[in-house]
Amino acid sequence: MRGQQVLTVAAGLLAAVALASGCGDGTTAPPRPPDPLRPATITVSPAATEFAAVGETAQLTAEVRDQSGRIMSGVTVAWVSTSVGVATVDAAGLVTSVANGASTITANAGAATGSATVTVAQVVRGIEVLPLPAKVSAGDTLRLTAEAWDANGFTVPASEFTWSSSDTAVATVDESGLVHGVVEGVVTITATAAGVPGAVPVTVAHPDWGPLAALYEAAQGPVWIEDDGWMTDRPIGEWHGVTTGPDGHVTALELVRSNLTGTIPAALGRLSQLETLNLEWNRLRGPIPLELTRLHDLRSLRLGVNGLTGEIPAELASLANLEDLRLNHTLLTGRIPPE
């Protein structure tokens, strides 16, 4: 009986030990949860874009992959241009060219980043030559300017032009676009840049056209009381107040009470056969140009009743043919030259 009790106690102890072992530090822990997905790499496409004009656009896309290399969708990407003066990019990755140069477009998501290069190099598609229409006197010069533009009509800066004349016997042009009228006629002046030409017809007019045009500009011709014929294609002898001789040169210029407002241009001194200059009763101001003392055929000079100022040129005394000089009611100072 006592032996049976000993066996029962031993069995109980073994069961207790087994139970304690099953509930101790040796219990198996639950599995570790996977790392959350995060952007690891970004690939921007296309990797390189070239624009040939300002104002062009290109759509970039960004492919985002996680740390396992799998494509992620719905990830917000922030777009940035390193040079907004060359190209801009909006929130959707649309790039717009702004000016010649290079820029890097970067896409960012979290710690991941990707980039693409953008180059803007305008290509000349057209050239405009100004002024249009263009006109110059024989023996005079006219400055032409040229402007190149790209396919979108934006100016191509720093364009280099080559100038040429269709008939150098009528007019020549130098490397800067300065036209020199030779004889009366019409010529085509061409400016070429990057193999693209632009042209303008240039009329070479009578030598006296230029001085008259200078007066019209300096004395505000559009507000004259009478300017019939002025700055038209009619012969200058048909312009109001202009008289010409048999060879077409101006012999008399009489614009009295015509509301001439401005100054007397020095170019009038090139009217080599002028005998009469009458600009009385107007609103002219400024000095008497010294160039008028070169008009050796001048017989009558009437500039009275104007707001002219400055010294009376003493050189007027050298005009041997001058018989009639009227400078009354002006603000001129000095002595009337002796006869």
Short mmCIF file of C-alpha atoms in Angstrom, two decimals:
data_model
loop_
_atom_site.label_atom_id
_atom_site.label_comp_id
_atom_site.label_asym_id
_atom_site.label_seq_id
_atom_site.Cartn_x
_atom_site.Cartn_y
_atom_site.Cartn_z
CA MET A 1 0.00 0.00 0.00
CA ARG A 2 2.87 2.32 0.95
CA GLY A 3 4.62 1.56 -2.35
CA GLN A 4 1.55 2.54 -4.31
CA GLN A 5 1.40 5.94 -2.56
CA VAL A 6 5.03 6.69 -3.44
CA LEU A 7 4.38 6.01 -7.10
CA THR A 8 1.35 8.31 -7.08
CA VAL A 9 3.32 11.22 -5.58
CA ALA A 10 6.13 10.81 -8.09
CA ALA A 11 3.72 10.82 -10.98
CA GLY A 12 2.18 14.03 -9.69
CA LEU A 13 5.53 15.73 -9.42
CA LEU A 14 6.41 14.79 -12.99
CA ALA A 15 3.13 16.23 -14.26
CA ALA A 16 3.74 19.47 -12.41
CA VAL A 17 7.22 19.79 -13.85
CA ALA A 18 5.92 19.12 -17.34
CA LEU A 19 3.21 21.73 -16.90
CA ALA A 20 5.73 24.30 -15.66
CA SER A 21 8.03 23.65 -18.61
CA GLY A 22 5.26 24.21 -21.13
CA CYS A 23 4.33 27.64 -19.71
CA GLY A 24 7.84 29.14 -19.22
CA ASP A 25 10.34 31.24 -21.37
CA GLY A 26 10.45 28.72 -24.15
CA THR A 27 7.11 29.89 -25.61
CA THR A 28 7.39 30.69 -29.51
CA ALA A 29 7.03 34.53 -30.34
CA PRO A 30 4.58 35.75 -33.09
CA PRO A 31 6.18 36.55 -36.56
CA ARG A 32 7.53 40.16 -37.14
CA PRO A 33 5.24 42.31 -39.38
CA PRO A 34 6.77 43.35 -42.80
CA ASP A 35 8.25 46.87 -43.26
CA PRO A 36 5.76 49.41 -44.67
CA LEU A 37 6.10 50.10 -48.40
CA ARG A 38 7.99 53.29 -49.19
CA PRO A 39 9.30 54.96 -52.40
CA ALA A 40 12.85 53.80 -52.99
CA THR A 41 13.60 54.78 -56.59
CA ILE A 42 12.11 57.15 -59.19
CA THR A 43 12.69 56.97 -62.93
CA VAL A 44 11.75 60.07 -64.98
CA SER A 45 10.87 59.64 -68.65
CA PRO A 46 11.98 60.80 -71.11
CA ALA A 47 15.45 61.15 -69.59
CA ALA A 48 16.37 64.00 -71.96
CA THR A 49 14.23 66.55 -73.83
CA GLU A 50 15.32 69.13 -76.40
CA PHE A 51 13.22 72.16 -77.34
CA ALA A 52 13.73 74.12 -80.59
CA ALA A 53 11.49 77.03 -79.65
CA VAL A 54 10.36 78.99 -76.63
CA GLY A 55 6.85 78.14 -75.47
CA GLU A 56 7.04 74.45 -76.38
CA THR A 57 5.83 71.83 -73.88
CA ALA A 58 6.68 68.23 -73.05
CA GLN A 59 5.04 65.81 -70.61
CA LEU A 60 7.34 64.00 -68.19
CA THR A 61 6.30 60.91 -66.21
CA ALA A 62 7.71 59.49 -63.00
CA GLU A 63 7.79 55.73 -62.26
CA VAL A 64 8.05 55.11 -58.50
CA ARG A 65 9.22 51.73 -57.10
CA ASP A 66 9.31 50.50 -53.52
CA GLN A 67 12.20 48.89 -51.66
CA SER A 68 11.34 45.56 -53.25
CA GLY A 69 11.47 46.98 -56.76
CA ARG A 70 7.75 46.87 -57.29
CA ILE A 71 5.91 49.75 -59.01
CA MET A 72 3.89 51.93 -56.66
CA SER A 73 0.71 53.64 -57.78
CA GLY A 74 -1.03 56.67 -56.37
CA VAL A 75 2.17 58.18 -55.00
CA THR A 76 2.30 62.00 -54.96
CA VAL A 77 5.37 63.31 -56.77
CA ALA A 78 6.76 66.84 -56.36
CA TRP A 79 8.31 68.34 -59.51
CA VAL A 80 11.10 70.95 -59.43
CA SER A 81 13.13 72.77 -62.12
CA THR A 82 16.68 73.79 -61.24
CA SER A 83 16.48 76.74 -63.65
CA VAL A 84 13.02 78.25 -64.09
CA GLY A 85 14.56 80.87 -66.39
CA VAL A 86 15.17 78.08 -68.90
CA ALA A 87 12.23 75.75 -68.30
CA THR A 88 9.36 75.48 -65.84
CA VAL A 89 7.46 72.41 -64.69
CA ASP A 90 3.99 72.21 -63.20
CA ALA A 91 2.57 69.86 -60.58
CA ALA A 92 1.67 67.31 -63.24
CA GLY A 93 5.16 67.18 -64.78
CA LEU A 94 4.39 69.34 -67.81
CA VAL A 95 7.57 71.18 -68.83
CA THR A 96 7.49 74.51 -70.73
CA SER A 97 10.54 76.04 -72.42
CA VAL A 98 11.31 79.65 -71.43
CA ALA A 99 14.73 80.59 -72.83
CA ASN A 100 17.88 79.07 -74.29
CA GLY A 101 19.94 77.01 -71.86
CA ALA A 102 19.76 73.80 -69.84
CA SER A 103 17.83 72.75 -66.76
CA THR A 104 17.38 69.63 -64.66
CA ILE A 105 13.85 68.55 -63.83
CA THR A 106 13.61 66.59 -60.57
CA ALA A 107 10.80 64.37 -59.28
CA ASN A 108 10.68 63.77 -55.51
CA ALA A 109 8.63 61.38 -53.37
CA GLY A 110 9.69 60.91 -49.77
CA ALA A 111 13.43 60.26 -49.72
CA ALA A 112 13.43 59.04 -53.32
CA THR A 113 14.37 61.25 -56.23
CA GLY A 114 14.78 61.04 -60.00
CA SER A 115 15.69 63.55 -62.68
CA ALA A 116 15.77 64.35 -66.39
CA THR A 117 17.60 66.98 -68.43
CA VAL A 118 15.96 69.68 -70.55
CA THR A 119 17.77 71.71 -73.21
CA VAL A 120 16.38 74.75 -75.01
CA ALA A 121 18.14 75.77 -78.24
CA GLN A 122 15.98 77.98 -80.46
CA VAL A 123 16.08 77.30 -84.18
CA VAL A 124 15.58 80.26 -86.53
CA ARG A 125 12.42 79.88 -88.61
CA GLY A 126 11.84 83.44 -89.83
CA ILE A 127 13.46 86.87 -90.11
CA GLU A 128 11.90 90.34 -90.18
CA VAL A 129 13.76 93.34 -91.58
CA LEU A 130 12.67 96.85 -90.59
CA PRO A 131 11.65 99.52 -91.38
CA LEU A 132 9.05 98.45 -93.88
CA PRO A 133 8.61 100.17 -96.25
CA ALA A 134 12.16 101.49 -96.45
CA LYS A 135 13.28 104.56 -98.36
CA VAL A 136 16.53 106.50 -98.58
CA SER A 137 17.86 109.35 -100.68
CA ALA A 138 20.63 108.83 -103.19
CA GLY A 139 23.80 109.77 -101.37
CA ASP A 140 22.23 109.21 -97.95
CA THR A 141 22.20 106.26 -95.55
CA LEU A 142 19.47 104.25 -93.84
CA ARG A 143 19.87 101.90 -90.90
CA LEU A 144 18.03 98.59 -91.24
CA THR A 145 17.51 96.18 -88.37
CA ALA A 146 16.77 92.47 -88.48
CA GLU A 147 15.12 90.19 -85.96
CA ALA A 148 15.04 86.39 -86.06
CA TRP A 149 12.29 84.33 -84.46
CA ASP A 150 11.60 80.67 -83.75
CA ALA A 151 8.65 78.50 -84.74
CA ASN A 152 6.48 80.07 -82.03
CA GLY A 153 7.33 83.64 -82.97
CA PHE A 154 9.71 84.30 -80.09
CA THR A 155 12.84 86.34 -80.77
CA VAL A 156 16.07 84.37 -81.14
CA PRO A 157 18.64 86.47 -79.27
CA ALA A 158 22.23 87.04 -80.41
CA SER A 159 21.46 86.03 -83.99
CA GLU A 160 24.21 86.85 -86.47
CA PHE A 161 23.08 88.26 -89.81
CA THR A 162 24.69 88.42 -93.21
CA TRP A 163 23.51 91.37 -95.31
CA SER A 164 23.33 91.60 -99.10
CA SER A 165 21.95 93.87 -101.84
CA SER A 166 20.27 92.67 -105.01
CA ASP A 167 21.80 95.57 -106.97
CA THR A 168 24.83 97.36 -105.57
CA ALA A 169 24.59 99.89 -108.41
CA VAL A 170 21.39 101.18 -106.77
CA ALA A 171 22.23 100.68 -103.09
CA THR A 172 24.86 98.94 -101.01
CA VAL A 173 24.63 97.53 -97.49
CA ASP A 174 27.39 96.87 -94.99
CA GLU A 175 27.77 94.08 -92.43
CA SER A 176 25.77 96.04 -89.84
CA GLY A 177 22.72 96.69 -92.05
CA LEU A 178 23.59 100.28 -92.98
CA VAL A 179 22.24 100.97 -96.48
CA HIS A 180 23.86 103.60 -98.70
CA GLY A 181 21.71 104.90 -101.55
CA VAL A 182 23.64 105.27 -104.80
CA VAL A 183 21.16 106.17 -107.54
CA GLU A 184 17.38 106.33 -107.78
CA GLY A 185 15.71 102.94 -108.08
CA VAL A 186 14.43 99.99 -106.08
CA VAL A 187 16.61 97.29 -104.57
CA THR A 188 16.06 94.29 -102.29
CA ILE A 189 18.13 94.14 -99.13
CA THR A 190 18.37 90.68 -97.53
CA ALA A 191 19.42 89.64 -94.03
CA THR A 192 20.26 85.96 -93.52
CA ALA A 193 20.72 84.07 -90.25
CA ALA A 194 21.23 80.31 -89.87
CA GLY A 195 20.44 79.91 -93.56
CA VAL A 196 17.06 81.63 -93.24
CA PRO A 197 16.60 84.85 -95.28
CA GLY A 198 14.46 87.89 -94.64
CA ALA A 199 14.18 90.74 -97.15
CA VAL A 200 12.83 94.24 -97.55
CA PRO A 201 12.46 96.38 -100.69
CA VAL A 202 14.34 99.66 -100.42
CA THR A 203 13.47 102.63 -102.61
CA VAL A 204 16.34 104.98 -103.39
CA ALA A 205 14.79 108.40 -103.94
CA HIS A 206 15.97 111.74 -105.30
CA PRO A 207 18.79 113.26 -103.18
CA ASP A 208 16.46 116.03 -101.96
CA TRP A 209 13.86 113.60 -100.62
CA GLY A 210 15.87 112.94 -97.45
CA PRO A 211 16.14 116.56 -96.27
CA LEU A 212 12.42 117.09 -96.84
CA ALA A 213 11.61 113.90 -94.94
CA ALA A 214 13.83 115.12 -92.10
CA LEU A 215 11.84 118.38 -91.94
CA TYR A 216 8.55 116.51 -91.91
CA GLU A 217 9.71 114.46 -88.94
CA ALA A 218 11.43 117.26 -86.99
CA ALA A 219 8.55 119.71 -87.41
CA GLN A 220 5.74 117.21 -86.73
CA GLY A 221 4.41 116.97 -90.26
CA PRO A 222 1.23 115.08 -89.34
CA VAL A 223 -0.08 118.19 -87.51
CA TRP A 224 0.65 120.66 -90.33
CA ILE A 225 -2.28 122.64 -91.62
CA GLU A 226 -1.40 121.60 -95.15
CA ASP A 227 0.83 118.65 -96.04
CA ASP A 228 -0.62 117.57 -99.37
CA GLY A 229 1.74 115.17 -101.13
CA TRP A 230 4.29 115.01 -98.34
CA MET A 231 5.81 111.57 -97.72
CA THR A 232 3.89 110.05 -100.63
CA ASP A 233 5.28 108.53 -103.81
CA ARG A 234 4.40 111.65 -105.77
CA PRO A 235 7.35 113.65 -107.14
CA ILE A 236 8.64 116.05 -104.49
CA GLY A 237 7.85 118.95 -106.81
CA GLU A 238 4.16 118.12 -106.25
CA TRP A 239 4.43 118.37 -102.46
CA HIS A 240 2.75 121.37 -100.86
CA GLY A 241 5.14 124.31 -100.59
CA VAL A 242 7.92 122.69 -102.61
CA THR A 243 9.20 124.02 -105.94
CA THR A 244 11.73 122.10 -108.01
CA GLY A 245 13.91 122.91 -110.99
CA PRO A 246 14.26 121.03 -114.29
CA ASP A 247 16.54 118.41 -112.73
CA GLY A 248 14.18 117.74 -109.82
CA HIS A 249 16.21 119.58 -107.18
CA VAL A 250 14.34 121.78 -104.70
CA THR A 251 14.69 125.48 -105.45
CA ALA A 252 12.06 126.86 -103.05
CA LEU A 253 10.55 125.66 -99.78
CA GLU A 254 7.71 127.86 -98.54
CA LEU A 255 5.59 126.71 -95.60
CA VAL A 256 4.16 129.89 -94.10
CA ARG A 257 1.51 129.66 -91.35
CA SER A 258 1.51 125.88 -91.62
CA ASN A 259 1.76 125.01 -87.92
CA LEU A 260 5.29 123.66 -88.17
CA THR A 261 6.01 122.62 -84.59
CA GLY A 262 9.49 121.52 -83.62
CA THR A 263 12.98 122.30 -84.87
CA ILE A 264 14.68 123.08 -88.16
CA PRO A 265 16.71 119.99 -89.12
CA ALA A 266 20.34 120.32 -90.15
CA ALA A 267 19.52 118.12 -93.17
CA LEU A 268 17.99 121.14 -94.95
CA GLY A 269 21.57 122.21 -95.53
CA ARG A 270 21.78 119.43 -98.15
CA LEU A 271 19.25 121.12 -100.46
CA SER A 272 22.12 122.22 -102.66
CA GLN A 273 20.05 124.25 -105.14
CA LEU A 274 17.69 125.91 -102.65
CA GLU A 275 17.13 129.60 -103.39
CA THR A 276 14.14 130.39 -101.15
CA LEU A 277 13.44 129.14 -97.63
CA ASN A 278 10.37 130.68 -96.03
CA LEU A 279 9.15 129.17 -92.74
CA GLU A 280 7.63 132.32 -91.22
CA TRP A 281 4.68 132.38 -88.82
CA ASN A 282 5.08 128.91 -87.36
CA ARG A 283 5.95 127.38 -83.99
CA LEU A 284 9.54 126.45 -84.64
CA ARG A 285 12.01 126.50 -81.77
CA GLY A 286 15.70 125.91 -81.21
CA PRO A 287 18.66 127.38 -83.11
CA ILE A 288 19.26 128.10 -86.77
CA PRO A 289 21.31 125.09 -87.93
CA LEU A 290 24.80 126.09 -89.00
CA GLU A 291 24.33 123.78 -91.99
CA LEU A 292 22.01 126.36 -93.58
CA THR A 293 25.05 128.55 -94.17
CA ARG A 294 26.16 126.01 -96.79
CA LEU A 295 23.24 126.91 -99.06
CA HIS A 296 25.29 129.07 -101.41
CA ASP A 297 22.41 129.54 -103.88
CA LEU A 298 20.13 130.91 -101.16
CA ARG A 299 18.61 134.29 -102.00
CA SER A 300 15.80 134.56 -99.45
CA LEU A 301 15.79 133.27 -95.86
CA ARG A 302 12.66 134.05 -93.86
CA LEU A 303 12.37 132.54 -90.38
CA GLY A 304 10.54 135.33 -88.56
CA VAL A 305 7.66 134.98 -86.11
CA ASN A 306 8.88 131.73 -84.55
CA GLY A 307 10.25 130.68 -81.18
CA LEU A 308 13.80 130.29 -82.46
CA THR A 309 16.58 130.74 -79.90
CA GLY A 310 20.36 130.94 -79.81
CA GLU A 311 22.93 133.03 -81.65
CA ILE A 312 22.39 134.23 -85.20
CA PRO A 313 25.09 132.40 -87.19
CA ALA A 314 27.72 134.89 -88.30
CA GLU A 315 28.46 132.54 -91.21
CA LEU A 316 25.28 133.77 -92.91
CA ALA A 317 27.45 136.64 -94.12
CA SER A 318 29.24 134.16 -96.40
CA LEU A 319 26.09 133.60 -98.47
CA ALA A 320 26.96 135.88 -101.37
CA ASN A 321 23.57 135.49 -103.07
CA LEU A 322 21.48 136.19 -99.97
CA GLU A 323 19.33 139.27 -100.59
CA ASP A 324 16.43 138.84 -98.16
CA LEU A 325 16.96 137.87 -94.48
CA ARG A 326 14.04 138.08 -92.03
CA LEU A 327 14.50 136.99 -88.42
CA ASN A 328 12.00 139.35 -86.77
CA HIS A 329 9.88 138.35 -83.77
CA THR A 330 12.10 135.50 -82.62
CA LEU A 331 14.24 134.93 -79.52
CA LEU A 332 17.47 134.88 -81.50
CA THR A 333 20.37 136.90 -80.15
CA GLY A 334 23.41 138.50 -81.74
CA ARG A 335 23.93 140.82 -84.66
CA ILE A 336 22.48 140.57 -88.13
CA PRO A 337 25.39 139.68 -90.42
CA PRO A 338 26.56 142.56 -92.64
CA GLU A 339 25.61 142.48 -96.29
#
